[in-house]
Coordinates of C-alpha atoms in Angstrom, one line a residue:
Chain J
M1 CA 200.2 64.3 5.9
Q2 CA 200.8 64.9 2.2
G3 CA 202.2 68.1 0.7
V4 CA 201.0 70.3 3.5
T5 CA 201.8 74.0 3.4
K6 CA 201.0 76.7 5.9
S7 CA 202.0 80.3 6.1
Y8 CA 201.4 83.1 8.6
D9 CA 201.0 86.5 6.9
G10 CA 203.0 85.3 3.9
E11 CA 205.8 83.8 6.0
P12 CA 205.9 80.0 5.3
A13 CA 205.6 77.9 8.5
L14 CA 205.3 74.5 6.7
A15 CA 206.4 73.9 3.1
D16 CA 205.3 70.8 1.3
V17 CA 205.5 68.6 4.4
S18 CA 204.7 64.9 4.0
I19 CA 204.9 62.3 6.8
A20 CA 203.1 59.1 7.7
I21 CA 203.0 57.7 11.2
A22 CA 201.6 54.2 11.6
R23 CA 199.0 53.3 14.3
G24 CA 200.6 52.6 17.6
E25 CA 204.0 54.1 16.5
F26 CA 206.2 56.4 18.7
A27 CA 208.0 59.2 16.9
F28 CA 210.0 62.3 17.9
L29 CA 209.6 65.5 16.0
I30 CA 212.8 67.5 16.5
G31 CA 214.1 70.8 15.3
T32 CA 215.0 74.3 16.6
N33 CA 212.5 76.9 17.6
G34 CA 210.6 78.0 14.5
A35 CA 211.2 74.8 12.7
G36 CA 207.4 74.2 12.4
K37 CA 206.9 71.5 15.0
T38 CA 204.1 73.3 16.9
T39 CA 202.4 74.3 13.7
L40 CA 202.4 70.7 12.6
L41 CA 200.9 69.5 15.9
R42 CA 198.2 72.2 15.8
I43 CA 197.2 71.2 12.3
L44 CA 196.9 67.6 13.4
L45 CA 194.5 68.7 16.2
R46 CA 192.6 70.9 13.7
E47 CA 193.4 73.9 15.9
E48 CA 195.0 75.6 13.0
P49 CA 193.8 75.6 9.3
F50 CA 196.4 74.9 6.6
D51 CA 196.8 76.3 3.1
S52 CA 197.1 73.2 1.0
G53 CA 197.8 69.5 1.1
V54 CA 196.0 66.6 2.8
V55 CA 196.0 65.6 6.5
L56 CA 194.4 62.4 7.7
V57 CA 194.3 61.5 11.4
N58 CA 192.6 58.2 12.4
G59 CA 191.5 58.0 8.7
V60 CA 189.6 61.4 9.0
D61 CA 190.4 64.2 6.6
V62 CA 191.1 67.0 9.0
S63 CA 190.2 69.9 6.6
R64 CA 186.7 68.6 6.2
I65 CA 185.7 68.3 9.9
R66 CA 183.1 70.7 11.2
G67 CA 180.8 71.0 14.2
A68 CA 179.9 67.9 16.1
A69 CA 182.4 65.8 14.0
L70 CA 185.2 68.1 15.3
T71 CA 184.2 67.4 18.9
K72 CA 184.1 63.7 18.2
F73 CA 187.5 63.9 16.4
R74 CA 189.2 65.7 19.3
R75 CA 187.9 63.2 21.8
R76 CA 190.1 60.6 20.2
I77 CA 193.2 62.7 20.5
G78 CA 195.1 63.5 23.7
V79 CA 197.3 66.6 23.8
V80 CA 200.0 67.9 26.0
F81 CA 200.4 71.6 25.1
Q82 CA 203.7 73.4 25.4
D83 CA 202.2 75.9 27.8
T84 CA 200.2 73.0 29.5
R85 CA 196.9 75.1 29.2
L86 CA 195.5 73.9 32.5
L87 CA 192.4 75.6 33.7
P88 CA 193.8 78.1 36.3
N89 CA 190.7 78.2 38.5
A90 CA 190.2 74.4 38.5
T91 CA 191.9 71.9 40.8
V92 CA 194.2 69.2 39.6
R93 CA 191.4 66.6 39.8
E94 CA 189.0 68.9 37.9
N95 CA 191.6 69.5 35.2
V96 CA 192.4 65.9 34.8
G97 CA 188.8 64.8 34.8
L98 CA 187.7 67.4 32.2
P99 CA 187.9 65.2 29.1
L100 CA 185.5 62.7 30.9
Q101 CA 183.3 65.5 32.1
V102 CA 182.8 66.7 28.5
R103 CA 181.8 63.2 27.5
G104 CA 179.1 63.2 30.2
R105 CA 180.6 60.4 32.3
A106 CA 179.2 59.9 35.9
N107 CA 181.2 61.5 38.7
R108 CA 181.9 58.2 40.3
E109 CA 183.4 56.8 37.1
I110 CA 185.4 60.0 36.7
D111 CA 186.7 59.8 40.3
V112 CA 188.0 56.3 39.7
A113 CA 189.7 57.2 36.5
V114 CA 191.2 60.4 38.0
D115 CA 192.6 58.4 41.0
D116 CA 194.1 55.9 38.6
V117 CA 195.8 58.3 36.3
L118 CA 197.0 60.6 39.1
G119 CA 198.6 57.5 40.6
R120 CA 200.3 56.8 37.3
V121 CA 201.9 60.3 37.2
A122 CA 202.6 60.2 41.0
L123 CA 200.4 63.1 41.9
S124 CA 197.8 61.4 44.0
D125 CA 198.5 63.7 46.9
K126 CA 198.1 66.9 44.8
G127 CA 194.6 66.4 43.5
E128 CA 193.0 69.3 45.4
R129 CA 195.7 71.8 44.5
F130 CA 195.4 74.5 41.8
P131 CA 197.9 74.6 38.9
R132 CA 199.6 77.7 40.4
Q133 CA 200.5 75.7 43.5
L134 CA 202.5 73.1 41.4
S135 CA 206.0 73.1 40.0
G136 CA 206.5 73.2 36.2
G137 CA 207.3 69.5 36.1
E138 CA 204.1 68.7 38.1
Q139 CA 202.0 70.9 35.8
R140 CA 203.4 68.9 32.8
K141 CA 202.4 65.7 34.5
V142 CA 198.9 67.0 35.1
A143 CA 198.7 68.0 31.5
L144 CA 199.8 64.5 30.5
A145 CA 197.3 62.9 32.9
R146 CA 194.5 65.0 31.3
A147 CA 195.7 64.0 27.8
V148 CA 195.5 60.2 28.5
I149 CA 192.6 59.8 30.9
S150 CA 190.2 59.2 28.1
K151 CA 192.4 56.6 26.5
P152 CA 192.9 58.4 23.2
D153 CA 194.0 56.8 19.9
V154 CA 196.6 59.4 19.3
L155 CA 198.8 61.4 21.8
L156 CA 200.4 64.7 20.7
C157 CA 203.0 66.2 23.0
D158 CA 204.6 69.6 22.4
E159 CA 207.8 70.0 24.3
P160 CA 206.6 67.9 27.3
T161 CA 210.0 68.1 29.0
D162 CA 210.8 71.8 28.3
S163 CA 212.1 73.8 31.3
I164 CA 211.7 71.0 33.9
N165 CA 214.3 69.2 35.9
P166 CA 215.9 66.0 34.4
A167 CA 214.2 63.7 37.0
H168 CA 210.7 64.9 36.0
A169 CA 211.7 64.8 32.3
R170 CA 212.8 61.1 32.6
E171 CA 209.6 60.4 34.5
I172 CA 207.4 62.0 31.8
I173 CA 209.2 60.1 29.0
G174 CA 208.8 56.9 30.9
L175 CA 205.1 57.6 31.1
L176 CA 204.9 58.4 27.4
L177 CA 206.6 55.0 26.5
D178 CA 204.1 53.2 28.9
I179 CA 201.2 54.9 27.2
N180 CA 202.6 54.1 23.7
S181 CA 203.1 50.5 24.7
E182 CA 199.3 50.3 25.2
G183 CA 198.8 51.0 21.5
V184 CA 198.5 54.8 21.6
T185 CA 200.1 56.5 18.6
T186 CA 202.5 59.0 20.1
L187 CA 204.2 62.0 18.5
V188 CA 206.5 64.1 20.7
A189 CA 207.9 67.4 19.6
T190 CA 211.0 68.2 21.5
H191 CA 214.5 69.8 21.3
D192 CA 215.7 67.7 24.3
S193 CA 218.7 65.9 22.7
E194 CA 219.4 63.7 25.7
I195 CA 216.0 62.1 25.7
V196 CA 216.0 61.6 21.9
N197 CA 219.5 60.1 21.9
N198 CA 218.7 57.7 24.8
L199 CA 215.5 56.3 23.5
R200 CA 216.7 55.5 19.9
R201 CA 213.2 55.8 18.4
R202 CA 212.0 57.2 15.1
V203 CA 213.1 60.8 14.6
I204 CA 211.5 63.3 12.1
R205 CA 213.8 66.2 11.8
M206 CA 212.4 69.6 10.8
D207 CA 213.9 72.9 9.8
A208 CA 212.3 76.1 8.5
G209 CA 209.0 74.3 7.9
T210 CA 210.4 71.4 5.9
I211 CA 211.2 67.8 6.8
L212 CA 215.0 67.4 6.7
A213 CA 215.2 63.8 7.6
D214 CA 213.0 60.9 8.7
E215 CA 215.0 58.2 10.5
A216 CA 213.7 54.9 11.9
V217 CA 216.2 55.1 14.7
G218 CA 217.5 58.6 14.9
V219 CA 219.7 60.7 17.1
F220 CA 219.6 64.4 17.9
N221 CA 222.3 65.7 15.7
T222 CA 222.9 69.2 16.8
S223 CA 225.0 69.9 13.7
Chain L
M1 CA 170.2 60.3 28.6
T2 CA 172.4 59.6 31.6
A3 CA 175.3 61.3 29.9
K4 CA 173.1 64.4 29.2
L5 CA 172.1 64.5 32.9
N6 CA 175.7 64.2 34.0
V7 CA 176.6 67.1 31.7
L8 CA 173.7 69.2 33.1
R9 CA 174.8 68.4 36.6
Y10 CA 178.4 69.4 35.6
V11 CA 177.2 72.6 33.9
L12 CA 175.2 73.7 37.0
G13 CA 178.1 72.9 39.3
A14 CA 180.6 74.6 37.1
A15 CA 178.5 77.7 37.0
M16 CA 178.3 78.0 40.8
L17 CA 182.0 77.2 41.1
G18 CA 182.8 79.8 38.4
L19 CA 180.9 82.5 40.2
W20 CA 182.6 81.7 43.5
R21 CA 186.1 81.3 42.1
N22 CA 185.8 84.5 40.0
R23 CA 184.1 86.3 42.9
T24 CA 185.8 89.6 42.4
M25 CA 184.7 89.7 38.8
T26 CA 181.2 88.4 39.8
L27 CA 180.8 91.1 42.4
G28 CA 181.9 93.9 40.0
A29 CA 179.4 92.7 37.4
V30 CA 176.6 92.4 39.9
V31 CA 177.2 95.9 41.3
T32 CA 177.5 97.4 37.8
T33 CA 174.3 95.7 36.8
A34 CA 172.5 97.0 39.9
V35 CA 173.7 100.6 39.5
M36 CA 172.8 100.7 35.8
L37 CA 169.3 99.2 36.4
V38 CA 168.5 101.4 39.4
T39 CA 169.5 104.5 37.4
L40 CA 167.3 103.3 34.5
A41 CA 164.4 102.4 36.9
A42 CA 164.7 105.7 38.8
F43 CA 164.5 107.6 35.6
L44 CA 161.5 105.6 34.4
A45 CA 159.8 106.4 37.8
I46 CA 160.6 110.1 37.5
N47 CA 159.4 110.2 34.0
D48 CA 156.2 108.5 34.9
T49 CA 155.7 111.0 37.8
L50 CA 156.2 113.9 35.4
N51 CA 153.7 112.5 33.0
E52 CA 151.3 112.0 35.9
M53 CA 151.8 115.7 36.8
V54 CA 151.1 116.9 33.3
T55 CA 148.1 114.7 33.1
A56 CA 146.9 116.0 36.5
L57 CA 147.3 119.5 35.3
G58 CA 145.3 118.6 32.2
R59 CA 142.5 117.3 34.4
K60 CA 142.4 120.7 36.0
S61 CA 141.6 122.4 32.8
N62 CA 137.9 122.2 32.2
L63 CA 135.6 123.2 29.5
I64 CA 132.3 124.7 30.6
A65 CA 129.4 124.8 28.1
Y66 CA 126.5 126.9 29.4
V67 CA 123.1 125.4 28.5
R68 CA 120.4 127.5 27.1
D69 CA 117.3 127.7 29.3
D70 CA 115.2 126.5 26.4
A71 CA 117.4 123.6 25.5
R72 CA 115.7 120.2 25.5
P73 CA 116.9 118.1 28.5
S74 CA 116.9 114.9 26.4
R75 CA 119.2 116.6 23.8
V76 CA 121.6 117.7 26.5
T77 CA 121.7 114.2 27.9
E78 CA 122.3 112.8 24.5
I79 CA 125.3 115.2 23.9
M80 CA 126.7 114.3 27.4
Q81 CA 126.6 110.6 26.6
D82 CA 128.3 111.3 23.3
L83 CA 131.0 113.4 25.1
E84 CA 131.7 110.7 27.6
Q85 CA 132.8 108.4 24.8
R86 CA 135.2 110.9 23.3
P87 CA 138.9 110.2 23.6
G88 CA 140.7 112.6 26.0
V89 CA 137.5 113.3 27.9
G90 CA 137.8 112.3 31.5
E91 CA 134.6 113.2 33.2
V92 CA 131.3 114.9 32.1
V93 CA 129.3 116.6 34.8
F94 CA 125.9 118.3 34.5
V95 CA 125.5 121.3 36.8
T96 CA 121.9 122.4 37.2
K97 CA 120.8 126.0 37.5
E98 CA 120.1 125.3 41.2
D99 CA 123.6 123.8 41.7
A100 CA 125.1 126.8 39.9
L101 CA 123.2 129.2 42.3
R102 CA 124.3 127.2 45.3
I103 CA 127.9 127.2 44.2
F104 CA 127.7 130.9 43.6
Q105 CA 126.2 131.6 47.0
E106 CA 128.9 129.5 48.7
R107 CA 131.7 131.1 46.8
F108 CA 130.4 134.6 47.1
F109 CA 128.5 134.5 50.4
D110 CA 129.4 138.1 51.1
Q111 CA 127.5 139.2 47.9
R112 CA 124.3 137.4 48.5
D113 CA 122.4 140.6 48.1
V114 CA 123.1 140.6 44.4
I115 CA 121.1 137.3 44.0
D116 CA 118.5 138.2 46.5
I117 CA 117.3 141.3 44.6
L118 CA 116.7 139.2 41.5
Q119 CA 113.3 137.5 41.2
A120 CA 114.6 134.5 39.4
N121 CA 117.8 132.5 39.2
P122 CA 119.8 134.1 36.4
L123 CA 122.5 131.4 36.3
P124 CA 122.4 128.9 33.5
A125 CA 122.8 125.2 33.8
S126 CA 126.1 123.9 32.4
V127 CA 128.0 120.9 31.2
E128 CA 131.5 120.7 32.6
L129 CA 134.2 118.5 31.0
R130 CA 137.2 117.4 32.9
M131 CA 139.9 116.4 30.5
D132 CA 142.4 113.5 30.4
D133 CA 144.1 115.1 27.4
P134 CA 143.8 118.8 27.2
A135 CA 145.0 118.7 23.5
V136 CA 141.5 117.8 22.3
L137 CA 139.9 120.8 24.1
P138 CA 140.1 123.4 21.4
A139 CA 138.4 121.2 18.7
L140 CA 135.8 120.1 21.2
A141 CA 135.0 123.7 22.2
D142 CA 134.5 124.7 18.6
E143 CA 132.2 121.8 18.1
L144 CA 130.0 122.7 21.1
R145 CA 130.0 126.4 20.1
G146 CA 128.4 125.2 16.9
M147 CA 125.4 123.8 18.8
T148 CA 123.8 127.1 19.1
G149 CA 120.4 125.6 19.9
V150 CA 121.7 123.9 23.0
F151 CA 124.5 126.0 24.4
E152 CA 124.6 129.7 25.0
S153 CA 128.4 129.9 25.2
V154 CA 131.5 127.8 25.8
A155 CA 134.3 128.8 28.1
V156 CA 137.7 127.3 27.8
P157 CA 141.1 128.6 29.1
L158 CA 142.8 128.3 25.7
D159 CA 146.1 129.9 26.6
V160 CA 146.5 127.6 29.6
V161 CA 145.5 124.6 27.5
E162 CA 148.0 125.5 24.7
R163 CA 150.8 125.8 27.2
L164 CA 149.9 122.6 28.9
V165 CA 149.8 120.7 25.6
S166 CA 153.2 122.0 24.6
I167 CA 154.7 121.2 28.0
S168 CA 153.1 117.7 27.9
N169 CA 154.5 117.1 24.3
V170 CA 158.0 118.3 25.2
S171 CA 158.0 116.4 28.4
R172 CA 156.9 113.1 26.8
A173 CA 159.3 113.4 23.8
A174 CA 162.2 114.3 26.1
G175 CA 161.3 111.5 28.5
T176 CA 161.0 108.9 25.7
A177 CA 164.3 110.0 24.2
M178 CA 166.0 109.8 27.6
I179 CA 164.5 106.4 28.3
V180 CA 165.7 105.0 24.9
A181 CA 169.2 106.5 25.4
L182 CA 169.5 105.4 29.1
T183 CA 168.2 101.9 28.3
A184 CA 170.8 101.6 25.5
V185 CA 173.6 102.7 27.8
A186 CA 172.4 100.4 30.6
L187 CA 172.2 97.4 28.3
F188 CA 175.6 98.3 26.8
V189 CA 177.4 98.6 30.1
I190 CA 175.9 95.4 31.5
A191 CA 176.6 93.4 28.4
N192 CA 180.1 94.9 28.2
T193 CA 180.8 94.0 31.9
I194 CA 179.8 90.4 31.1
R195 CA 181.9 90.5 28.0
I196 CA 185.0 91.5 30.0
A197 CA 184.3 88.7 32.5
V198 CA 184.1 86.2 29.7
Y199 CA 187.2 87.7 28.0
A200 CA 189.2 87.1 31.2
R201 CA 188.3 83.4 30.9
R202 CA 188.6 83.0 27.2
Q203 CA 191.5 80.5 27.6
E204 CA 189.2 78.2 29.6
I205 CA 186.8 78.2 26.6
E206 CA 189.6 77.4 24.2
I207 CA 190.9 74.6 26.4
M208 CA 187.5 73.0 26.8
K209 CA 187.0 73.0 23.1
L210 CA 190.4 71.4 22.5
V211 CA 189.6 68.5 24.9
G212 CA 186.4 67.8 23.0
A213 CA 183.7 69.8 24.7
T214 CA 180.6 70.7 22.7
D215 CA 179.7 74.4 22.3
W216 CA 176.8 73.9 24.8
F217 CA 179.0 72.3 27.4
V218 CA 181.3 75.4 27.3
R219 CA 178.5 77.9 27.0
G220 CA 176.2 76.5 29.6
P221 CA 178.1 77.6 32.8
F222 CA 178.7 81.0 31.3
I223 CA 175.0 81.5 30.5
I224 CA 174.0 80.5 34.0
E225 CA 176.6 82.7 35.5
G226 CA 175.4 85.6 33.3
A227 CA 171.8 85.0 34.2
F228 CA 172.8 84.8 37.9
I229 CA 174.7 88.1 37.7
G230 CA 171.8 89.8 35.9
L231 CA 169.2 88.4 38.3
V232 CA 171.1 89.3 41.5
G233 CA 172.1 92.8 40.2
A234 CA 168.5 93.5 39.0
T235 CA 167.0 92.2 42.3
L236 CA 169.3 94.6 44.3
A237 CA 168.2 97.4 41.9
A238 CA 164.5 96.5 42.4
V239 CA 164.8 96.5 46.2
A240 CA 166.6 99.8 46.1
L241 CA 163.9 101.2 43.8
V242 CA 161.0 100.1 46.0
V243 CA 162.7 101.4 49.1
M244 CA 163.4 104.8 47.5
Y245 CA 159.9 105.0 46.0
L246 CA 158.3 104.3 49.4
Q247 CA 160.5 106.9 51.1
V248 CA 160.4 109.6 48.4
A249 CA 156.9 109.4 47.0
P250 CA 155.1 110.6 50.2
T251 CA 157.5 113.6 50.3
I252 CA 156.7 114.5 46.7
T253 CA 153.0 114.1 47.3
R254 CA 153.2 116.4 50.3
L255 CA 155.3 119.0 48.5
I256 CA 153.0 119.3 45.5
S257 CA 149.7 118.5 47.2
F258 CA 147.8 120.8 44.8
L259 CA 148.3 118.1 42.2
P260 CA 146.5 114.8 42.5
I261 CA 149.5 112.5 41.9
A262 CA 148.8 108.9 42.8
T263 CA 151.7 107.3 44.6
D264 CA 151.0 104.1 42.7
V265 CA 152.6 101.1 44.4
S266 CA 151.5 98.8 41.5
F267 CA 153.6 101.0 39.1
V268 CA 156.7 100.5 41.1
R269 CA 156.0 96.8 41.6
N270 CA 155.6 96.3 37.9
L271 CA 158.8 98.3 37.3
A272 CA 160.7 96.2 39.8
V273 CA 159.5 93.0 38.0
F274 CA 160.4 94.5 34.7
I275 CA 164.0 95.3 35.6
V276 CA 164.5 91.9 37.2
L277 CA 163.4 90.4 33.9
V278 CA 165.7 92.8 32.0
G279 CA 168.6 91.8 34.2
L280 CA 168.0 88.1 33.7
V281 CA 167.6 88.4 29.9
V282 CA 170.5 90.7 29.4
G283 CA 172.8 88.6 31.6
S284 CA 172.0 85.4 29.8
I285 CA 172.1 86.8 26.3
G286 CA 175.2 88.9 27.1
S287 CA 177.0 85.7 28.1
Y288 CA 175.7 83.7 25.2
V289 CA 177.0 86.3 22.7
S290 CA 180.3 86.9 24.5
V291 CA 181.2 83.2 24.6
R292 CA 180.2 82.6 21.0
R293 CA 183.2 84.6 19.7
Y294 CA 185.7 82.3 21.5
L295 CA 184.0 79.0 20.5
A296 CA 185.5 79.0 17.0
V297 CA 188.6 77.0 18.0

């Protein structure tokens, strides 16, 4: 990301943001609400246009992707949205299997992959439930399972441990590290200081749409 | 190829599941479609019946051209053949002098003496025109009156004809305007109902796009659902229409038995097929258009 700016109705959301994340790296994006973390993730997914600058994801210039290329681009990125965005009228299995359904995979193959990933997030017994029948932490895990089932190159997570109990949060972070260890570039936006401080990973600190600091081994400094 | 078949299977399954899981919305859309189409179809049927009535009245208004006794029969035949080809002319009948006398005697059997005292038959032969479109009568009457070597006189109930023509024109214009307006309202309400159903599920569309679904993958189930809603709603409307027509038509025929209105089953059958097609097309296109606006994610 080089010199990226983005504003909403004249209000700057990102101002001259430049960061580089290497293939297979794990990084935290931290900052208070309104710092620009979600906007940055949305730009990386090409969910949101930006005003100026250059954004390359997997070597692809995000601002130039259109039509079928956008579909192909998004299939290489897994996302855990802040509000999970699970399909309310679909079961856990259907939600998790969706990225494979859109690729036209056979049902048998999808079933095997769904069983595997639900086992990984310890939700094998909840496959036939609907999202409304799950706790917040379980919904996050379903969202994570959906994000990784297609073995993406990049995983973007927006507040994956927000408003869930510490046990679920630790479980989710453990899963993120596992996934990252398989070579998936992982960027996690969070304001959970405990997790950031415990993991001692790269931390990109944001405030008011700018990068305040980029530390190879950072801590969550609330000051 | 296998991937495409898998997607097709998914799309069909997702459509059926979508209809079931959103059944309240589905039911609402089906009922709205049925009500709008049955209203439209009922109006089309009523309008057709009114037009039939006006046409039937038109058929009752005849032109009678009285043939001169010295007119050449071959010339009369020639004119009759020409008249049969004219637009608006339904039937051309030749009434001989003998027929005219017989009809007179039958109609005025209590005044037979009047005829009996005459040595010869005084009644002329005539050419009677039964019209499909009374609007052409005045011009036709003028034309026949000009053939003085063939016809003695031409009788035409002009005041009745003029009134009929104006009723027919007003009725057709009003009917057409109402049909256009009602069709627009019906299509708008059906399309809007589907739009609301799609709006309620716009987040689904966005999510599918963000996990890498193609536009057709997202759109497919919605189009099938829209087509299904349109088809079922329209079929209910068609059934209601046929039942109503079969129940109501005989009563109308009995009430206005003086008018030869055909209770045409083929008309109502065609109308039923037409509204089923309308339902299917509006349902599918309505969904296609409604989904399109949420695909730009």
